[in-house]
XYZ file of C-alpha atoms in Angstrom:
296
model
C 89.355 273.087 84.533
C 91.124 269.731 84.179
C 94.879 269.840 83.856
C 97.065 267.733 81.584
C 97.718 264.276 83.011
C 101.000 264.492 84.918
C 103.945 262.455 83.715
C 105.773 260.061 86.013
C 107.498 261.937 88.822
C 105.672 265.243 88.181
C 103.573 267.057 90.760
C 99.790 267.075 90.896
C 98.012 268.736 93.802
C 94.781 267.370 95.204
C 91.470 268.804 94.052
C 89.706 271.451 96.141
C 87.647 270.364 99.121
C 83.874 270.098 99.031
C 83.648 273.156 101.259
C 85.822 275.208 98.916
C 83.692 274.261 95.911
C 80.525 275.258 97.742
C 82.205 278.528 98.707
C 83.136 279.275 95.090
C 79.631 278.699 93.761
C 78.150 280.432 96.792
C 79.915 283.676 95.852
C 79.318 283.720 92.099
C 76.364 283.720 89.719
C 77.881 283.843 86.261
C 81.143 283.140 84.459
C 84.108 285.047 85.860
C 85.103 286.458 82.470
C 83.874 290.060 82.873
C 82.012 290.318 79.557
C 80.500 286.811 79.655
C 76.850 286.666 80.705
C 76.560 282.874 80.964
C 75.278 281.709 84.372
C 77.121 278.893 86.106
C 73.986 276.774 85.683
C 71.679 277.083 82.681
C 67.950 276.439 82.663
C 66.663 273.615 80.466
C 63.574 275.097 78.839
C 62.007 271.671 78.237
C 62.398 270.151 81.706
C 62.751 273.217 83.924
C 65.916 271.730 85.429
C 69.161 273.603 85.971
C 72.138 272.017 84.215
C 75.803 272.572 85.087
C 77.169 275.117 82.642
C 80.572 275.794 84.171
C 83.863 274.502 85.531
C 86.263 275.489 88.278
C 89.424 276.853 86.697
C 92.818 277.181 88.349
C 94.621 280.496 88.220
C 97.844 278.566 88.779
C 97.590 275.010 87.400
C 97.020 272.038 89.665
C 99.489 269.867 87.740
C 103.099 270.520 86.890
C 103.330 271.593 83.248
C 99.832 273.043 83.257
C 98.848 276.607 82.449
C 100.444 279.177 84.765
C 102.044 276.485 86.928
C 103.770 277.965 89.987
C 106.462 275.633 91.366
C 106.679 277.660 94.588
C 102.971 277.400 95.412
C 102.049 274.972 98.192
C 99.272 272.453 97.772
C 97.176 274.266 100.384
C 97.471 277.527 98.437
C 96.781 275.752 95.146
C 93.545 274.253 96.511
C 92.433 277.486 98.159
C 89.492 279.498 96.809
C 91.841 282.404 96.082
C 93.496 280.299 93.348
C 90.217 279.134 91.830
C 87.549 280.796 89.706
C 84.249 279.459 88.313
C 84.053 279.978 84.553
C 81.721 278.869 81.792
C 82.831 275.831 79.804
C 84.141 277.954 76.935
C 86.291 280.300 78.983
C 87.540 277.533 81.287
C 88.862 275.774 78.178
C 90.180 278.944 76.553
C 92.306 280.193 79.451
C 94.228 276.913 79.595
C 94.585 276.462 75.850
C 96.011 279.954 75.320
C 97.582 280.834 78.683
C 99.774 283.504 77.090
C 96.642 285.634 76.726
C 95.368 284.920 80.236
C 98.023 285.576 82.829
C 97.583 284.947 86.538
C 97.202 288.670 87.106
C 94.400 288.859 84.553
C 92.555 285.947 86.166
C 92.967 287.400 89.647
C 91.391 290.601 88.361
C 88.501 288.551 86.976
C 88.080 286.919 90.351
C 88.030 290.236 92.210
C 85.341 291.499 89.827
C 83.315 288.304 90.269
C 83.379 288.617 94.079
C 82.530 292.309 93.886
C 79.521 291.531 91.715
C 78.336 288.990 94.256
C 78.641 291.571 97.046
C 76.456 293.915 95.018
C 73.848 291.519 93.635
C 73.882 288.807 96.336
C 73.131 286.159 93.703
C 74.887 282.817 93.788
C 74.396 279.047 93.665
C 73.898 276.863 96.744
C 75.212 273.404 95.825
C 74.157 270.049 97.222
C 76.717 267.329 97.848
C 75.636 265.603 94.625
C 76.089 268.806 92.665
C 79.562 269.238 94.163
C 80.408 265.765 92.874
C 79.224 266.803 89.402
C 81.384 269.937 89.496
C 84.442 267.909 90.536
C 83.883 265.426 87.709
C 83.427 268.199 85.153
C 86.351 270.300 86.381
C 89.091 267.878 87.334
C 88.817 264.862 85.073
C 89.972 264.670 81.479
C 87.585 264.101 78.607
C 89.139 260.653 78.147
C 88.467 259.809 81.794
C 84.884 261.041 81.578
C 84.264 259.082 78.387
C 85.791 255.960 79.890
C 83.749 256.410 83.036
C 80.626 256.821 80.957
C 81.414 253.725 78.913
C 82.037 251.692 82.065
C 78.788 252.931 83.574
C 76.917 252.134 80.361
C 78.457 248.667 80.214
C 77.512 247.986 83.834
C 73.986 249.231 83.199
C 73.727 246.904 80.193
C 74.952 243.984 82.303
C 72.359 244.770 84.969
C 69.633 244.945 82.313
C 70.687 241.576 80.899
C 70.759 240.054 84.384
C 67.260 241.324 85.171
C 65.994 240.010 81.840
C 67.514 236.559 82.490
C 65.921 236.455 85.921
C 62.537 237.557 84.578
C 62.627 234.766 81.979
C 63.654 232.197 84.580
C 60.795 233.256 86.860
C 58.262 233.256 84.026
C 59.304 229.773 82.861
C 59.280 228.476 86.442
C 55.779 229.777 87.188
C 54.499 228.400 83.866
C 55.973 224.991 84.643
C 54.464 225.027 88.154
C 51.031 225.863 86.766
C 51.278 223.005 84.259
C 52.382 220.635 87.026
C 49.524 221.590 89.372
C 46.951 221.483 86.555
C 48.024 217.926 85.719
C 47.740 216.855 89.352
C 44.350 218.510 89.683
C 43.192 216.490 86.679
C 44.593 213.301 88.246
C 42.852 214.097 91.519
C 39.561 214.614 89.713
C 40.001 211.333 87.825
C 40.775 209.500 91.069
C 37.228 210.156 92.262
C 35.793 207.780 89.660
C 35.069 204.071 90.040
C 37.352 203.278 87.105
C 40.418 204.726 88.834
C 42.575 201.671 89.362
C 46.162 200.612 88.758
C 45.569 200.159 85.044
C 44.041 203.633 84.788
C 46.961 205.093 86.756
C 49.492 203.442 84.427
C 47.671 204.859 81.382
C 47.449 208.322 82.969
C 51.149 208.348 83.831
C 52.024 207.216 80.308
C 50.114 210.188 78.914
C 51.138 212.849 81.439
C 54.104 211.617 83.460
C 56.791 212.741 81.018
C 55.484 216.311 80.851
C 55.124 216.457 84.638
C 58.684 215.225 85.129
C 59.956 217.815 82.645
C 58.039 220.568 84.444
C 59.481 219.560 87.797
C 62.985 219.323 86.368
C 62.596 222.833 84.942
C 61.400 224.176 88.314
C 64.413 222.680 90.108
C 66.892 223.748 87.433
C 65.621 227.314 87.254
C 65.639 227.597 91.038
C 69.334 226.692 91.066
C 70.070 229.226 88.339
C 68.167 231.954 90.175
C 70.164 231.344 93.339
C 73.312 232.001 91.338
C 71.810 235.112 89.746
C 70.410 236.951 92.759
C 71.090 237.607 96.422
C 67.909 239.595 97.060
C 66.476 238.255 100.342
C 62.804 238.689 99.381
C 63.261 236.849 96.102
C 65.238 234.047 97.748
C 62.626 233.690 100.488
C 59.850 233.410 97.906
C 61.920 230.873 95.980
C 62.407 228.784 99.133
C 58.658 228.773 99.762
C 57.957 227.720 96.173
C 60.457 224.838 96.272
C 59.114 223.665 99.620
C 55.546 223.685 98.285
C 56.381 221.258 95.470
C 58.631 219.145 97.661
C 55.908 217.126 99.440
C 55.100 214.193 97.123
C 53.500 212.207 99.975
C 50.517 214.569 99.793
C 49.561 212.856 96.549
C 49.913 209.250 97.788
C 46.138 208.644 97.844
C 45.988 209.255 94.079
C 48.500 206.504 93.338
C 47.086 203.949 95.772
C 45.238 202.170 93.000
C 41.666 202.738 94.131
C 39.091 205.504 94.282
C 40.125 208.348 96.576
C 37.983 209.568 99.433
C 36.405 213.000 99.474
C 38.525 214.268 102.361
C 41.681 213.004 100.640
C 40.854 214.906 97.483
C 39.996 218.005 99.497
C 43.428 217.889 101.162
C 45.132 217.501 97.779
C 43.166 220.404 96.282
C 44.084 222.598 99.253
C 47.738 221.773 98.762
C 47.628 222.412 95.017
C 45.946 225.774 95.618
C 48.724 226.568 98.098
C 51.332 225.673 95.458
C 49.710 228.023 92.966
C 49.577 230.812 95.533
C 53.250 230.622 96.472
C 54.312 230.595 92.824
C 52.034 233.564 92.187
C 53.699 235.294 95.148
C 57.100 234.499 93.626
C 56.011 236.063 90.348
C 54.620 239.220 92.007
C 57.739 239.727 94.122
C 59.942 239.238 91.063
C 57.935 241.828 89.117
C 58.631 244.417 91.818
C 62.282 243.550 92.312
C 63.210 243.038 88.668
C 61.368 246.016 87.223
C 63.527 248.220 85.002
C 64.770 251.296 86.869
C 63.004 254.524 85.956
């Protein structure tokens, strides 16, 4: 059971070791109060999972000023299994709230009975390291500390959710802009095959499409910078590098802007490059979906 927070200059012994906690649960099945039938873990009927239903209580308090505090007890003795007893939540709270009714002698008698029952029934709980951590948190932190810890964890989880959402939106906008950009260049490449593709036609095409293409490219570059500030995931950064490199070769499109009809092999090379651009941005999107998926 948690003890009152010690005041400045008061004594507070360390919590029991992991081995001691495993020993305590490995030699008990139910609450140490002789008439209490509550097991140390209860079964959740809906999920089939066992849920912690108990705390480790001190016979002599861990903190100066706590219930049954013994100023002559060493820290080693205070942390020892002989000074500790697993109890259900209710009785762990009760013995410290009304210590006048639960003396050290009474609790030691409870403990002897609990160990004797184990010797007879050979029923106990084998704890994992994670479960030991849960017992420590439940037994030796105050409600205020647990609530604060929960709030901090919830706040951090919310921040992580917001960060993933921002990154998902950045990726989605980037891929959309890249698709618009490649579609426009595919249309220009197709137009460049015609006999009427000349400087005047290029000027008219750029007047109609150049502004949107420039905006798309600006969005791709801007979002890439933002993503680099948002994430350090190597797979996502590698995919982002590949995507930026793919759109960073304007010389590939030089035949379109030459002012005359393009040759078949020139258009084929441009189409191959544009298909490559689409593939790397699709790869970026697929990698982001895996990395930025909400945790289960």
